[in-house]
Amino acid sequence: MLKIKEYVKAESLEQAYELNQKRGNRILGGMLWLKMSNARIHTAIDLSGLGLGRIDETEEEIRIGCMATLRELELNEPLERISQGLVRESVKHIVGVQFRNLATVGGSLFGRFGFSDVLTGFLALDTYVELYKGGILPLRKFVEMKRDNDILVRVIVRKTYGNYVYLTHRNTKTDFPVLTVAVSSDSRGARAVVGARTQKAVCIALPQEWKCRLDQGNCSGKELQELSKELAGEIPMGSNLRASAGYRRHLAGVLIRRGLLALQERGRQDAD
Amino acid sequence: MQINVVLNGKTITEEIAPDLLLIDFVRNHKCYSVKRGCETSNCGLCTVFLDQKPVLSCGILAARADGHAVDTLEGLLEEAKEFAMFIADQGAEQCGFCNPGMIMNAIALFRENKEPSDEEIREYLAGNLCRCSGYEGQLRGIRAFLEYKKQGGALCVQ
Ligand SMILES: Cc1cc2nc3c(=O)[nH]c(=O)nc-3n(C[C@H](O)[C@H](O)[C@H](O)COP(=O)(O)OP(=O)(O)OC[C@H]3O[C@@H](n4cnc5c(N)ncnc54)[C@H](O)[C@@H]3O)c2cc1C
Ligand code: FES
Ligand code: FES
């Protein structure tokens, strides 16, 4: 059972950061993941009084405070528009509405969980994280960094318009995913992100030639099947209670192909 | 630490331990409709409203509710009673243990979306597990209730 000795509602990010440097102190996001542990926390640092639950849209980007909940992401109109429904699709299977009203985007991305729908979804978008000390860096760099005691203040999604598709497979509804896949094609190129492979999500860039053909919508089903199988074969997979590595690899081929087919369909519609 | 919570419309000022969960806080105040099912944030039995939004009271500290309004089924009895008749009418509950959490979340759905489709109902209530009923009866009950509301609440329920 999680034990907490003291509770501080931070009055500034500097205060929260200072407190977070001490061993035994922890930042509280939605606390849902933390609560699953038997941690003995000396001081729980609550960020909920710092106005970090807002989602703001500017000309160039969408700025999401770390305390915004997964439900708020799901219902946010600018995010829906920019991501073509990818953000909503990536969170809507996570447990239930009551859960998503508590779980935060900050806790979800700072945790860099191996099963994460949230991480997979945001990796497909042009996403940056703003760390209190570490500054602004691309999410894909942050994912590779070792965990430290910084604070994830904001998630920033640049408005890089393109086509995005999110797919997931679960053994039962609301369970952790067996595999997550997001595919995208925008001005940065075309890519496939694969997560819940028992390790953190990875992003694979597709050759430029494929991006052009997908955008024009002229790849045959057979070509996409072969490409998807090849991409799936490049990604290390693990086994756990939910599925074996072999099953995940097969599933990755299927979900990437379905994603690319949907991407190509949207490319075709854009071209018309 | 001291917190101020408006629980079912009544302001409560209390000294609490920092790790007291909201579920224990409300149960300490005799809100026994709020049940501990899984305690791993999976079943929805412990659903309460925090500032009108449904949340899992087993997954949030009472300290987080400081300065906010918390409502449990005890505070929504009129609204709940009307709907609960339709669930009972379909024989949609067996042991009934899941019922308070499901009713709370269904009320949240009706407040958010007056005319939900079957798919929207299933999606909204996905986090409310029921080990007895198979969900079909609940869905029928919800549909019948929505129809009753659409007709201006004029149907006679036995
Ligand atoms: C039962 C259950 C089922 C789940 N199912 C899924 C699923 O199917 N798919 C999925 O993608 N996810 C799933 N999750 C994970 C969930 O969606 C959240 O990602 C997770 O709970 C973390 O979010 P939180 O707000 O609860 O963070 P917390 O538990 O509060 O924090 C997680 C960690 O991050 C730290 N932290 C929090 N916020 C910050 C910040 N701003 N800066 C720095 N550090 C911070 C905390 O100290 C802690 O170490 C599940 C979790 C549970 C408990
Ligand atoms: S007791 Fe809270 S979700 Fe099951
Ligand atoms: S009626 Fe028994 S758990 Fe739902």
Short mmCIF file of C-alpha atoms and ligand atoms in Angstrom, two decimals:
data_model
loop_
_atom_site.label_atom_id
_atom_site.label_comp_id
_atom_site.label_asym_id
_atom_site.label_seq_id
_atom_site.Cartn_x
_atom_site.Cartn_y
_atom_site.Cartn_z
CA MET A 1 0.00 0.00 0.00
CA LEU A 2 1.19 3.48 -0.88
CA LYS A 3 2.18 5.48 2.21
CA ILE A 4 2.55 9.25 2.28
CA LYS A 5 3.94 11.13 5.27
CA GLU A 6 3.51 14.70 4.13
CA TYR A 7 1.57 16.45 1.43
CA VAL A 8 2.55 19.76 -0.13
CA LYS A 9 0.47 21.64 -2.63
CA ALA A 10 3.26 23.37 -4.53
CA GLU A 11 3.03 27.15 -4.83
CA SER A 12 5.58 27.38 -7.63
CA LEU A 13 7.43 25.09 -10.00
CA GLU A 14 10.70 26.09 -8.33
CA GLN A 15 9.38 24.88 -4.96
CA ALA A 16 8.13 21.64 -6.54
CA TYR A 17 11.48 21.10 -8.26
CA GLU A 18 13.46 21.73 -5.06
CA LEU A 19 11.29 19.29 -3.12
CA ASN A 20 11.56 16.71 -5.89
CA GLN A 21 15.36 16.61 -5.57
CA LYS A 22 15.09 14.94 -2.16
CA ARG A 23 15.06 11.19 -2.04
CA GLY A 24 11.73 9.84 -0.88
CA ASN A 25 9.74 12.78 -2.29
CA ARG A 26 7.54 12.31 -5.37
CA ILE A 27 5.52 14.40 -7.78
CA LEU A 28 1.84 13.43 -7.91
CA GLY A 29 0.17 13.38 -11.30
CA GLY A 30 -3.16 11.54 -11.27
CA MET A 31 -1.51 9.16 -8.76
CA LEU A 32 -3.11 6.12 -10.37
CA TRP A 33 0.15 4.46 -11.30
CA LEU A 34 1.91 5.51 -8.12
CA LYS A 35 -0.91 4.00 -6.10
CA MET A 36 -0.28 0.57 -7.59
CA SER A 37 3.09 0.53 -5.80
CA ASN A 38 4.07 0.02 -2.19
CA ALA A 39 6.16 3.19 -2.20
CA ARG A 40 6.79 5.02 1.04
CA ILE A 41 6.70 8.65 0.05
CA HIS A 42 8.04 11.24 2.46
CA THR A 43 6.55 14.29 0.74
CA ALA A 44 3.97 14.04 -2.02
CA ILE A 45 4.26 17.10 -4.26
CA ASP A 46 0.93 18.16 -5.70
CA LEU A 47 1.12 20.29 -8.87
CA SER A 48 -2.63 20.80 -9.11
CA GLY A 49 -2.53 24.40 -7.84
CA LEU A 50 -0.23 25.71 -10.58
CA GLY A 51 -2.68 26.15 -13.44
CA LEU A 52 -1.07 23.29 -15.37
CA GLY A 53 -4.35 21.62 -16.32
CA ARG A 54 -4.97 23.87 -19.31
CA ILE A 55 -4.83 23.04 -23.02
CA ASP A 56 -4.12 26.18 -25.08
CA GLU A 57 -4.03 26.59 -28.82
CA THR A 58 -1.71 29.12 -30.50
CA GLU A 59 -1.05 29.74 -34.21
CA GLU A 60 1.75 27.17 -34.32
CA GLU A 61 1.08 24.68 -31.55
CA ILE A 62 -1.13 23.15 -28.90
CA ARG A 63 0.26 23.56 -25.39
CA ILE A 64 -0.93 20.95 -22.91
CA GLY A 65 -0.24 21.46 -19.19
CA CYS A 66 1.11 18.35 -17.48
CA MET A 67 -1.94 18.07 -15.21
CA ALA A 68 -4.43 17.93 -18.11
CA THR A 69 -6.28 14.65 -17.81
CA LEU A 70 -6.57 11.97 -20.48
CA ARG A 71 -10.29 12.74 -20.66
CA GLU A 72 -9.52 16.39 -21.38
CA LEU A 73 -7.22 15.29 -24.22
CA GLU A 74 -10.00 13.05 -25.53
CA LEU A 75 -12.53 15.89 -25.65
CA ASN A 76 -10.23 18.67 -26.86
CA GLU A 77 -11.34 20.04 -30.23
CA PRO A 78 -7.99 21.45 -31.48
CA LEU A 79 -6.25 18.16 -30.65
CA GLU A 80 -8.99 16.24 -32.42
CA ARG A 81 -8.54 18.41 -35.50
CA ILE A 82 -4.74 18.40 -35.63
CA SER A 83 -4.36 14.71 -34.88
CA GLN A 84 -7.33 13.63 -37.03
CA GLY A 85 -8.79 11.83 -34.06
CA LEU A 86 -5.56 10.00 -33.19
CA VAL A 87 -5.33 11.43 -29.65
CA ARG A 88 -8.95 10.49 -28.84
CA GLU A 89 -8.50 7.06 -30.35
CA SER A 90 -5.29 6.45 -28.37
CA VAL A 91 -6.83 7.18 -24.95
CA LYS A 92 -10.43 6.04 -25.30
CA HIS A 93 -9.73 2.41 -24.39
CA ILE A 94 -7.87 3.26 -21.20
CA VAL A 95 -9.96 1.75 -18.37
CA GLY A 96 -12.97 4.09 -18.22
CA VAL A 97 -14.13 7.71 -18.13
CA GLN A 98 -13.72 7.95 -14.33
CA PHE A 99 -10.12 6.76 -14.65
CA ARG A 100 -9.35 9.14 -17.51
CA ASN A 101 -10.78 12.03 -15.47
CA LEU A 102 -7.85 11.47 -13.08
CA ALA A 103 -4.86 10.16 -15.08
CA THR A 104 -2.68 13.01 -16.34
CA VAL A 105 -0.70 13.48 -19.52
CA GLY A 106 2.37 14.45 -17.43
CA GLY A 107 2.33 11.22 -15.42
CA SER A 108 1.64 9.18 -18.55
CA LEU A 109 4.58 10.53 -20.53
CA PHE A 110 7.02 11.00 -17.64
CA GLY A 111 6.55 7.33 -16.77
CA ARG A 112 7.60 6.29 -20.32
CA PHE A 113 5.68 3.08 -19.77
CA GLY A 114 6.28 0.06 -21.97
CA PHE A 115 2.52 -0.47 -22.39
CA SER A 116 1.57 3.11 -23.09
CA ASP A 117 -1.11 4.08 -25.60
CA VAL A 118 -0.47 7.72 -24.72
CA LEU A 119 3.24 7.55 -25.58
CA THR A 120 2.58 5.73 -28.86
CA GLY A 121 0.00 8.32 -29.91
CA PHE A 122 2.08 11.39 -29.10
CA LEU A 123 5.20 9.90 -30.74
CA ALA A 124 3.33 9.86 -34.06
CA LEU A 125 2.61 13.60 -33.78
CA ASP A 126 5.18 16.42 -33.89
CA THR A 127 5.45 16.42 -30.10
CA TYR A 128 7.86 18.13 -27.70
CA VAL A 129 8.06 18.10 -23.94
CA GLU A 130 8.96 21.08 -21.79
CA LEU A 131 11.00 20.10 -18.75
CA TYR A 132 11.43 22.59 -15.91
CA LYS A 133 15.25 22.41 -15.96
CA GLY A 134 15.86 20.49 -19.17
CA GLY A 135 13.98 22.89 -21.45
CA ILE A 136 12.08 21.92 -24.59
CA LEU A 137 13.07 18.77 -26.45
CA PRO A 138 11.44 16.36 -28.89
CA LEU A 139 9.41 13.61 -27.23
CA ARG A 140 11.38 10.96 -29.11
CA LYS A 141 14.61 12.23 -27.43
CA PHE A 142 12.93 12.39 -24.02
CA VAL A 143 11.82 8.77 -24.37
CA GLU A 144 15.44 7.66 -24.64
CA MET A 145 16.64 9.71 -21.65
CA LYS A 146 17.27 8.13 -18.28
CA ARG A 147 14.66 8.98 -15.66
CA ASP A 148 15.70 11.90 -13.44
CA ASN A 149 14.08 14.31 -10.98
CA ASP A 150 13.07 17.02 -13.42
CA ILE A 151 9.44 18.07 -13.87
CA LEU A 152 7.53 17.63 -17.09
CA VAL A 153 5.73 20.97 -17.26
CA ARG A 154 4.05 20.88 -20.66
CA VAL A 155 3.53 18.75 -23.74
CA ILE A 156 3.69 20.76 -26.96
CA VAL A 157 2.17 19.48 -30.18
CA ARG A 158 3.27 21.44 -33.25
CA LYS A 159 0.65 21.92 -35.93
CA THR A 160 2.37 19.84 -38.56
CA TYR A 161 -0.61 18.97 -40.71
CA GLY A 162 -0.65 15.49 -42.15
CA ASN A 163 -2.45 12.18 -41.92
CA TYR A 164 -2.48 10.13 -38.71
CA VAL A 165 -3.97 6.74 -37.83
CA TYR A 166 -4.02 4.92 -34.46
CA LEU A 167 -4.72 1.21 -33.93
CA THR A 168 -4.53 -1.04 -30.91
CA HIS A 169 -5.27 -4.62 -30.00
CA ARG A 170 -6.47 -5.74 -26.57
CA ASN A 171 -7.38 -9.18 -25.31
CA THR A 172 -10.35 -7.66 -23.49
CA LYS A 173 -11.79 -4.18 -23.54
CA THR A 174 -10.19 -1.78 -21.00
CA ASP A 175 -7.24 -4.14 -20.39
CA PHE A 176 -3.66 -3.03 -21.11
CA PRO A 177 -2.96 -3.22 -24.85
CA VAL A 178 -1.22 -6.22 -26.41
CA LEU A 179 0.14 -3.90 -29.07
CA THR A 180 -0.26 -0.27 -30.11
CA VAL A 181 0.46 1.12 -33.57
CA ALA A 182 0.35 4.67 -34.92
CA VAL A 183 1.23 5.57 -38.50
CA SER A 184 1.69 9.05 -39.86
CA SER A 185 2.60 10.98 -42.97
CA ASP A 186 3.34 14.70 -42.66
CA SER A 187 6.01 17.21 -43.70
CA ARG A 188 8.57 15.37 -41.51
CA GLY A 189 8.09 12.15 -43.49
CA ALA A 190 6.14 8.94 -43.02
CA ARG A 191 6.60 6.77 -39.95
CA ALA A 192 5.27 3.87 -37.95
CA VAL A 193 5.30 3.90 -34.15
CA VAL A 194 4.90 0.58 -32.37
CA GLY A 195 4.33 0.35 -28.61
CA ALA A 196 3.16 -2.03 -25.89
CA ARG A 197 5.68 -4.51 -27.26
CA THR A 198 6.65 -4.94 -23.59
CA GLN A 199 9.14 -2.11 -24.04
CA LYS A 200 8.81 1.61 -24.73
CA ALA A 201 7.30 2.58 -28.08
CA VAL A 202 9.71 2.89 -31.01
CA CYS A 203 9.41 4.99 -34.11
CA ILE A 204 10.55 3.81 -37.55
CA ALA A 205 10.89 6.23 -40.46
CA LEU A 206 9.67 4.94 -43.83
CA PRO A 207 11.81 5.62 -46.94
CA GLN A 208 10.81 8.85 -48.73
CA GLU A 209 9.77 6.89 -51.82
CA TRP A 210 7.07 5.12 -49.79
CA LYS A 211 5.82 8.39 -48.33
CA CYS A 212 5.30 9.84 -51.82
CA ARG A 213 3.47 6.74 -52.99
CA LEU A 214 1.29 6.60 -49.86
CA ASP A 215 0.40 10.28 -50.23
CA GLN A 216 -0.55 9.68 -53.85
CA GLY A 217 -2.44 6.56 -52.85
CA ASN A 218 -0.86 4.24 -55.41
CA CYS A 219 0.58 1.33 -53.38
CA SER A 220 -0.97 -2.07 -54.02
CA GLY A 221 -2.32 -4.14 -51.13
CA LYS A 222 0.41 -6.72 -51.71
CA GLU A 223 3.17 -4.09 -51.58
CA LEU A 224 1.82 -2.71 -48.30
CA GLN A 225 1.58 -6.21 -46.86
CA GLU A 226 5.24 -6.88 -47.68
CA LEU A 227 6.38 -3.49 -46.38
CA SER A 228 4.44 -3.97 -43.13
CA LYS A 229 5.89 -7.43 -42.58
CA GLU A 230 9.38 -6.07 -43.16
CA LEU A 231 8.85 -3.16 -40.73
CA ALA A 232 7.39 -5.47 -38.08
CA GLY A 233 10.41 -7.74 -38.43
CA GLU A 234 12.76 -4.85 -37.55
CA ILE A 235 11.12 -4.16 -34.18
CA PRO A 236 12.24 -6.09 -31.10
CA MET A 237 9.24 -7.67 -29.36
CA GLY A 238 8.91 -9.22 -25.93
CA SER A 239 6.64 -11.81 -24.33
CA ASN A 240 4.48 -11.40 -21.25
CA LEU A 241 1.23 -12.74 -19.81
CA ARG A 242 -0.79 -11.06 -22.56
CA ALA A 243 1.03 -12.35 -25.63
CA SER A 244 4.22 -13.92 -26.96
CA ALA A 245 6.85 -12.03 -28.96
CA GLY A 246 5.94 -14.06 -32.06
CA TYR A 247 2.26 -13.17 -31.77
CA ARG A 248 3.12 -9.50 -31.30
CA ARG A 249 5.36 -9.54 -34.39
CA HIS A 250 2.56 -11.03 -36.48
CA LEU A 251 0.06 -8.55 -35.03
CA ALA A 252 2.43 -5.64 -35.75
CA GLY A 253 2.52 -6.65 -39.44
CA VAL A 254 -1.29 -6.73 -39.54
CA LEU A 255 -1.86 -3.44 -37.69
CA ILE A 256 0.84 -1.55 -39.63
CA ARG A 257 -0.70 -2.75 -42.90
CA ARG A 258 -4.18 -1.65 -41.81
CA GLY A 259 -2.75 1.70 -40.71
CA LEU A 260 -0.92 2.23 -43.99
CA LEU A 261 -4.04 1.29 -45.96
CA ALA A 262 -6.03 3.91 -44.02
CA LEU A 263 -3.21 6.45 -44.51
CA GLN A 264 -3.14 5.76 -48.23
CA GLU A 265 -6.94 6.16 -48.42
CA ARG A 266 -6.67 9.57 -46.78
CA GLY A 267 -3.78 10.48 -49.10
CA ARG A 268 -5.98 9.55 -52.04
CA GLN A 269 -8.84 11.72 -50.72
CA ASP A 270 -6.44 14.67 -50.24
CA ALA A 271 -5.12 14.24 -53.80
CA ASP A 272 -8.68 14.31 -55.28
CA MET B 1 -3.45 18.22 7.51
CA GLN B 2 -6.77 20.05 7.34
CA ILE B 3 -9.17 19.91 4.40
CA ASN B 4 -12.46 21.58 3.50
CA VAL B 5 -14.74 19.50 1.33
CA VAL B 6 -18.34 20.11 0.31
CA LEU B 7 -19.71 16.58 0.58
CA ASN B 8 -23.24 16.18 -0.80
CA GLY B 9 -23.82 19.89 -0.28
CA LYS B 10 -22.53 20.00 3.30
CA THR B 11 -19.20 21.67 4.14
CA ILE B 12 -16.87 19.47 6.14
CA THR B 13 -13.66 20.68 7.75
CA GLU B 14 -11.48 17.86 8.99
CA GLU B 15 -7.98 16.85 10.00
CA ILE B 16 -6.88 13.94 7.84
CA ALA B 17 -3.81 11.81 7.23
CA PRO B 18 -2.06 12.84 3.95
CA ASP B 19 -2.53 9.35 2.48
CA LEU B 20 -6.23 9.00 3.28
CA LEU B 21 -8.03 7.98 0.09
CA LEU B 22 -11.21 9.77 -0.90
CA ILE B 23 -13.13 6.46 -0.71
CA ASP B 24 -12.26 6.17 2.98
CA PHE B 25 -13.08 9.81 3.62
CA VAL B 26 -16.60 9.50 2.16
CA ARG B 27 -17.24 6.15 3.83
CA ASN B 28 -16.13 7.66 7.15
CA HIS B 29 -18.97 10.10 6.53
CA LYS B 30 -21.47 7.27 6.14
CA CYS B 31 -21.60 7.32 2.34
CA TYR B 32 -21.73 3.54 2.18
CA SER B 33 -22.99 3.45 -1.43
CA VAL B 34 -19.34 3.99 -2.37
CA LYS B 35 -17.89 0.50 -2.50
CA ARG B 36 -14.41 -0.90 -2.53
CA GLY B 37 -14.33 -3.46 -5.35
CA CYS B 38 -10.89 -3.88 -6.86
CA GLU B 39 -8.96 -0.96 -5.39
CA THR B 40 -6.74 -1.09 -8.46
CA SER B 41 -8.74 1.52 -10.41
CA ASN B 42 -10.39 -1.05 -12.64
CA CYS B 43 -13.99 -1.71 -11.60
CA GLY B 44 -15.79 1.65 -11.20
CA LEU B 45 -17.56 0.63 -7.97
CA CYS B 46 -16.09 3.54 -6.08
CA THR B 47 -17.30 6.23 -8.53
CA VAL B 48 -18.06 9.65 -7.00
CA PHE B 49 -18.37 13.10 -8.57
CA LEU B 50 -15.55 15.55 -7.99
CA ASP B 51 -16.78 18.99 -9.10
CA GLN B 52 -19.48 17.16 -11.10
CA LYS B 53 -17.06 14.86 -12.94
CA PRO B 54 -17.07 11.12 -12.27
CA VAL B 55 -13.80 9.89 -10.73
CA LEU B 56 -12.58 6.77 -8.95
CA SER B 57 -12.49 7.57 -5.24
CA CYS B 58 -10.06 4.66 -4.65
CA GLY B 59 -7.52 6.38 -6.92
CA ILE B 60 -7.44 9.88 -5.46
CA LEU B 61 -6.36 11.30 -2.14
CA ALA B 62 -8.89 13.07 0.06
CA ALA B 63 -6.27 15.86 0.18
CA ARG B 64 -6.87 16.47 -3.53
CA ALA B 65 -10.54 17.13 -2.81
CA ASP B 66 -9.63 20.04 -0.53
CA GLY B 67 -11.62 23.10 -1.68
CA HIS B 68 -13.80 21.02 -4.02
CA ALA B 69 -17.28 19.50 -4.11
CA VAL B 70 -17.74 15.75 -3.80
CA ASP B 71 -21.05 14.02 -4.49
CA THR B 72 -21.98 10.43 -3.84
CA LEU B 73 -25.16 8.52 -4.61
CA GLU B 74 -26.48 9.59 -1.17
CA GLY B 75 -26.56 13.16 -2.49
CA LEU B 76 -28.24 12.28 -5.78
CA LEU B 77 -31.03 10.10 -4.52
CA GLU B 78 -33.92 11.69 -6.44
CA GLU B 79 -32.08 11.63 -9.76
CA ALA B 80 -30.84 8.09 -9.11
CA LYS B 81 -34.16 6.66 -7.94
CA GLU B 82 -35.93 7.47 -11.17
CA PHE B 83 -33.24 5.77 -13.27
CA ALA B 84 -32.75 2.81 -10.93
CA MET B 85 -36.37 1.74 -11.49
CA PHE B 86 -35.59 1.15 -15.15
CA ILE B 87 -32.57 -0.99 -14.29
CA ALA B 88 -34.65 -3.03 -11.85
CA ASP B 89 -37.46 -3.28 -14.40
CA GLN B 90 -35.11 -5.10 -16.78
CA GLY B 91 -33.81 -7.44 -14.07
CA ALA B 92 -30.44 -5.95 -14.89
CA GLU B 93 -28.97 -6.44 -11.45
CA GLN B 94 -28.37 -9.68 -9.65
CA CYS B 95 -26.15 -9.19 -6.61
CA GLY B 96 -26.42 -5.42 -7.10
CA PHE B 97 -22.91 -4.69 -5.85
CA CYS B 98 -21.92 -2.82 -9.02
CA ASN B 99 -25.12 -0.82 -9.06
CA PRO B 100 -24.23 2.39 -7.17
CA GLY B 101 -21.06 2.92 -9.26
CA MET B 102 -22.90 2.20 -12.50
CA ILE B 103 -25.77 4.54 -11.60
CA MET B 104 -23.33 7.34 -10.74
CA ASN B 105 -21.54 6.98 -14.06
CA ALA B 106 -24.79 6.65 -16.01
CA ILE B 107 -26.00 9.92 -14.42
CA ALA B 108 -22.70 11.52 -15.51
CA LEU B 109 -23.34 10.25 -19.04
CA PHE B 110 -26.93 11.59 -19.14
CA ARG B 111 -25.72 14.99 -17.95
CA GLU B 112 -23.02 15.09 -20.63
CA ASN B 113 -24.94 13.56 -23.49
CA LYS B 114 -28.74 13.70 -23.53
CA GLU B 115 -29.14 11.29 -26.45
CA PRO B 116 -26.27 8.82 -26.44
CA SER B 117 -26.11 6.07 -29.04
CA ASP B 118 -25.65 2.43 -27.91
CA GLU B 119 -21.98 2.72 -28.83
CA GLU B 120 -21.59 5.89 -26.74
CA ILE B 121 -23.36 4.23 -23.79
CA ARG B 122 -21.06 1.19 -24.00
CA GLU B 123 -17.99 3.40 -24.29
CA TYR B 124 -18.93 5.64 -21.36
CA LEU B 125 -19.76 2.73 -19.06
CA ALA B 126 -16.81 0.55 -20.09
CA GLY B 127 -15.10 1.23 -16.76
CA ASN B 128 -18.05 -0.14 -14.72
CA LEU B 129 -17.58 -3.86 -14.38
CA CYS B 130 -20.47 -6.17 -13.51
CA ARG B 131 -19.71 -9.82 -12.81
CA CYS B 132 -23.32 -10.99 -12.89
CA SER B 133 -25.46 -9.40 -15.54
CA GLY B 134 -23.65 -9.49 -18.89
CA TYR B 135 -24.49 -5.78 -19.44
CA GLU B 136 -27.35 -6.34 -21.89
CA GLY B 137 -30.01 -5.74 -19.23
CA GLN B 138 -28.26 -2.55 -18.16
CA LEU B 139 -28.21 -1.36 -21.76
CA ARG B 140 -31.93 -2.13 -22.17
CA GLY B 141 -32.68 -0.29 -18.92
CA ILE B 142 -30.71 2.76 -20.07
CA ARG B 143 -32.44 2.78 -23.45
CA ALA B 144 -35.87 2.54 -21.79
CA PHE B 145 -34.99 5.37 -19.39
CA LEU B 146 -33.77 7.60 -22.23
CA GLU B 147 -36.98 6.91 -24.15
CA TYR B 148 -39.02 7.76 -21.05
CA LYS B 149 -37.11 11.05 -20.73
CA LYS B 150 -37.58 11.78 -24.41
CA GLN B 151 -41.35 11.37 -23.99
CA GLY B 152 -41.21 13.95 -21.22
CA GLY B 153 -40.96 11.39 -18.43
CA ALA B 154 -44.56 10.35 -19.02
CA LEU B 155 -44.39 6.56 -19.14
CA CYS B 156 -45.75 4.56 -16.30
CA VAL B 157 -43.18 2.18 -14.81
CA GLN B 158 -44.43 -0.69 -12.73
C1 LIG C 1 -5.13 -0.10 -13.68
C2 LIG C 1 -4.42 0.72 -14.71
C3 LIG C 1 -4.64 0.48 -16.06
C4 LIG C 1 -3.98 1.24 -17.03
N1 LIG C 1 -4.20 0.97 -18.37
C5 LIG C 1 -3.55 1.69 -19.31
C6 LIG C 1 -3.74 1.44 -20.70
O1 LIG C 1 -4.48 0.56 -21.10
N2 LIG C 1 -3.07 2.21 -21.59
C7 LIG C 1 -2.22 3.22 -21.19
O2 LIG C 1 -1.64 3.89 -22.04
N3 LIG C 1 -2.03 3.48 -19.89
C8 LIG C 1 -2.66 2.74 -18.95
N4 LIG C 1 -2.42 3.00 -17.62
C9 LIG C 1 -1.52 4.09 -17.27
C10 LIG C 1 -2.29 5.39 -17.09
O3 LIG C 1 -2.95 5.74 -18.29
C11 LIG C 1 -1.35 6.55 -16.73
O4 LIG C 1 -0.41 6.70 -17.74
C12 LIG C 1 -0.66 6.31 -15.41
O5 LIG C 1 -1.60 6.09 -14.41
C13 LIG C 1 0.23 7.51 -15.03
O6 LIG C 1 -0.52 8.67 -14.98
P1 LIG C 1 -0.84 9.38 -13.58
O7 LIG C 1 -1.35 10.74 -13.89
O8 LIG C 1 -1.69 8.49 -12.77
O9 LIG C 1 0.63 9.51 -12.97
P2 LIG C 1 1.18 9.22 -11.50
O10 LIG C 1 0.87 7.84 -11.05
O11 LIG C 1 0.80 10.32 -10.61
O12 LIG C 1 2.75 9.37 -11.81
C14 LIG C 1 3.48 8.42 -12.55
C15 LIG C 1 4.99 8.75 -12.34
O13 LIG C 1 5.33 9.98 -12.96
C16 LIG C 1 5.76 10.96 -11.99
N5 LIG C 1 5.14 12.21 -12.42
C17 LIG C 1 3.81 12.47 -12.56
N6 LIG C 1 3.62 13.67 -13.14
C18 LIG C 1 4.86 14.20 -13.34
C19 LIG C 1 5.33 15.44 -13.91
N7 LIG C 1 4.49 16.35 -14.37
N8 LIG C 1 6.67 15.63 -13.97
C20 LIG C 1 7.53 14.69 -13.48
N9 LIG C 1 7.14 13.51 -12.94
C21 LIG C 1 5.83 13.27 -12.88
C22 LIG C 1 5.30 10.45 -10.65
O14 LIG C 1 6.15 10.87 -9.60
C23 LIG C 1 5.35 8.94 -10.86
O15 LIG C 1 6.65 8.49 -10.67
C24 LIG C 1 -3.06 2.26 -16.63
C25 LIG C 1 -2.84 2.49 -15.26
C26 LIG C 1 -3.50 1.75 -14.30
C27 LIG C 1 -3.25 2.05 -12.87
S1 FES C 2 -12.60 0.10 -6.14
FE1 FES C 2 -12.12 1.87 -7.26
S2 FES C 2 -12.10 1.19 -9.30
FE2 FES C 2 -12.47 -0.65 -8.21
S1 FES C 3 -25.14 -7.28 -10.46
FE1 FES C 3 -23.57 -8.38 -9.47
S2 FES C 3 -21.77 -7.31 -10.07
FE2 FES C 3 -23.30 -6.36 -11.23
#
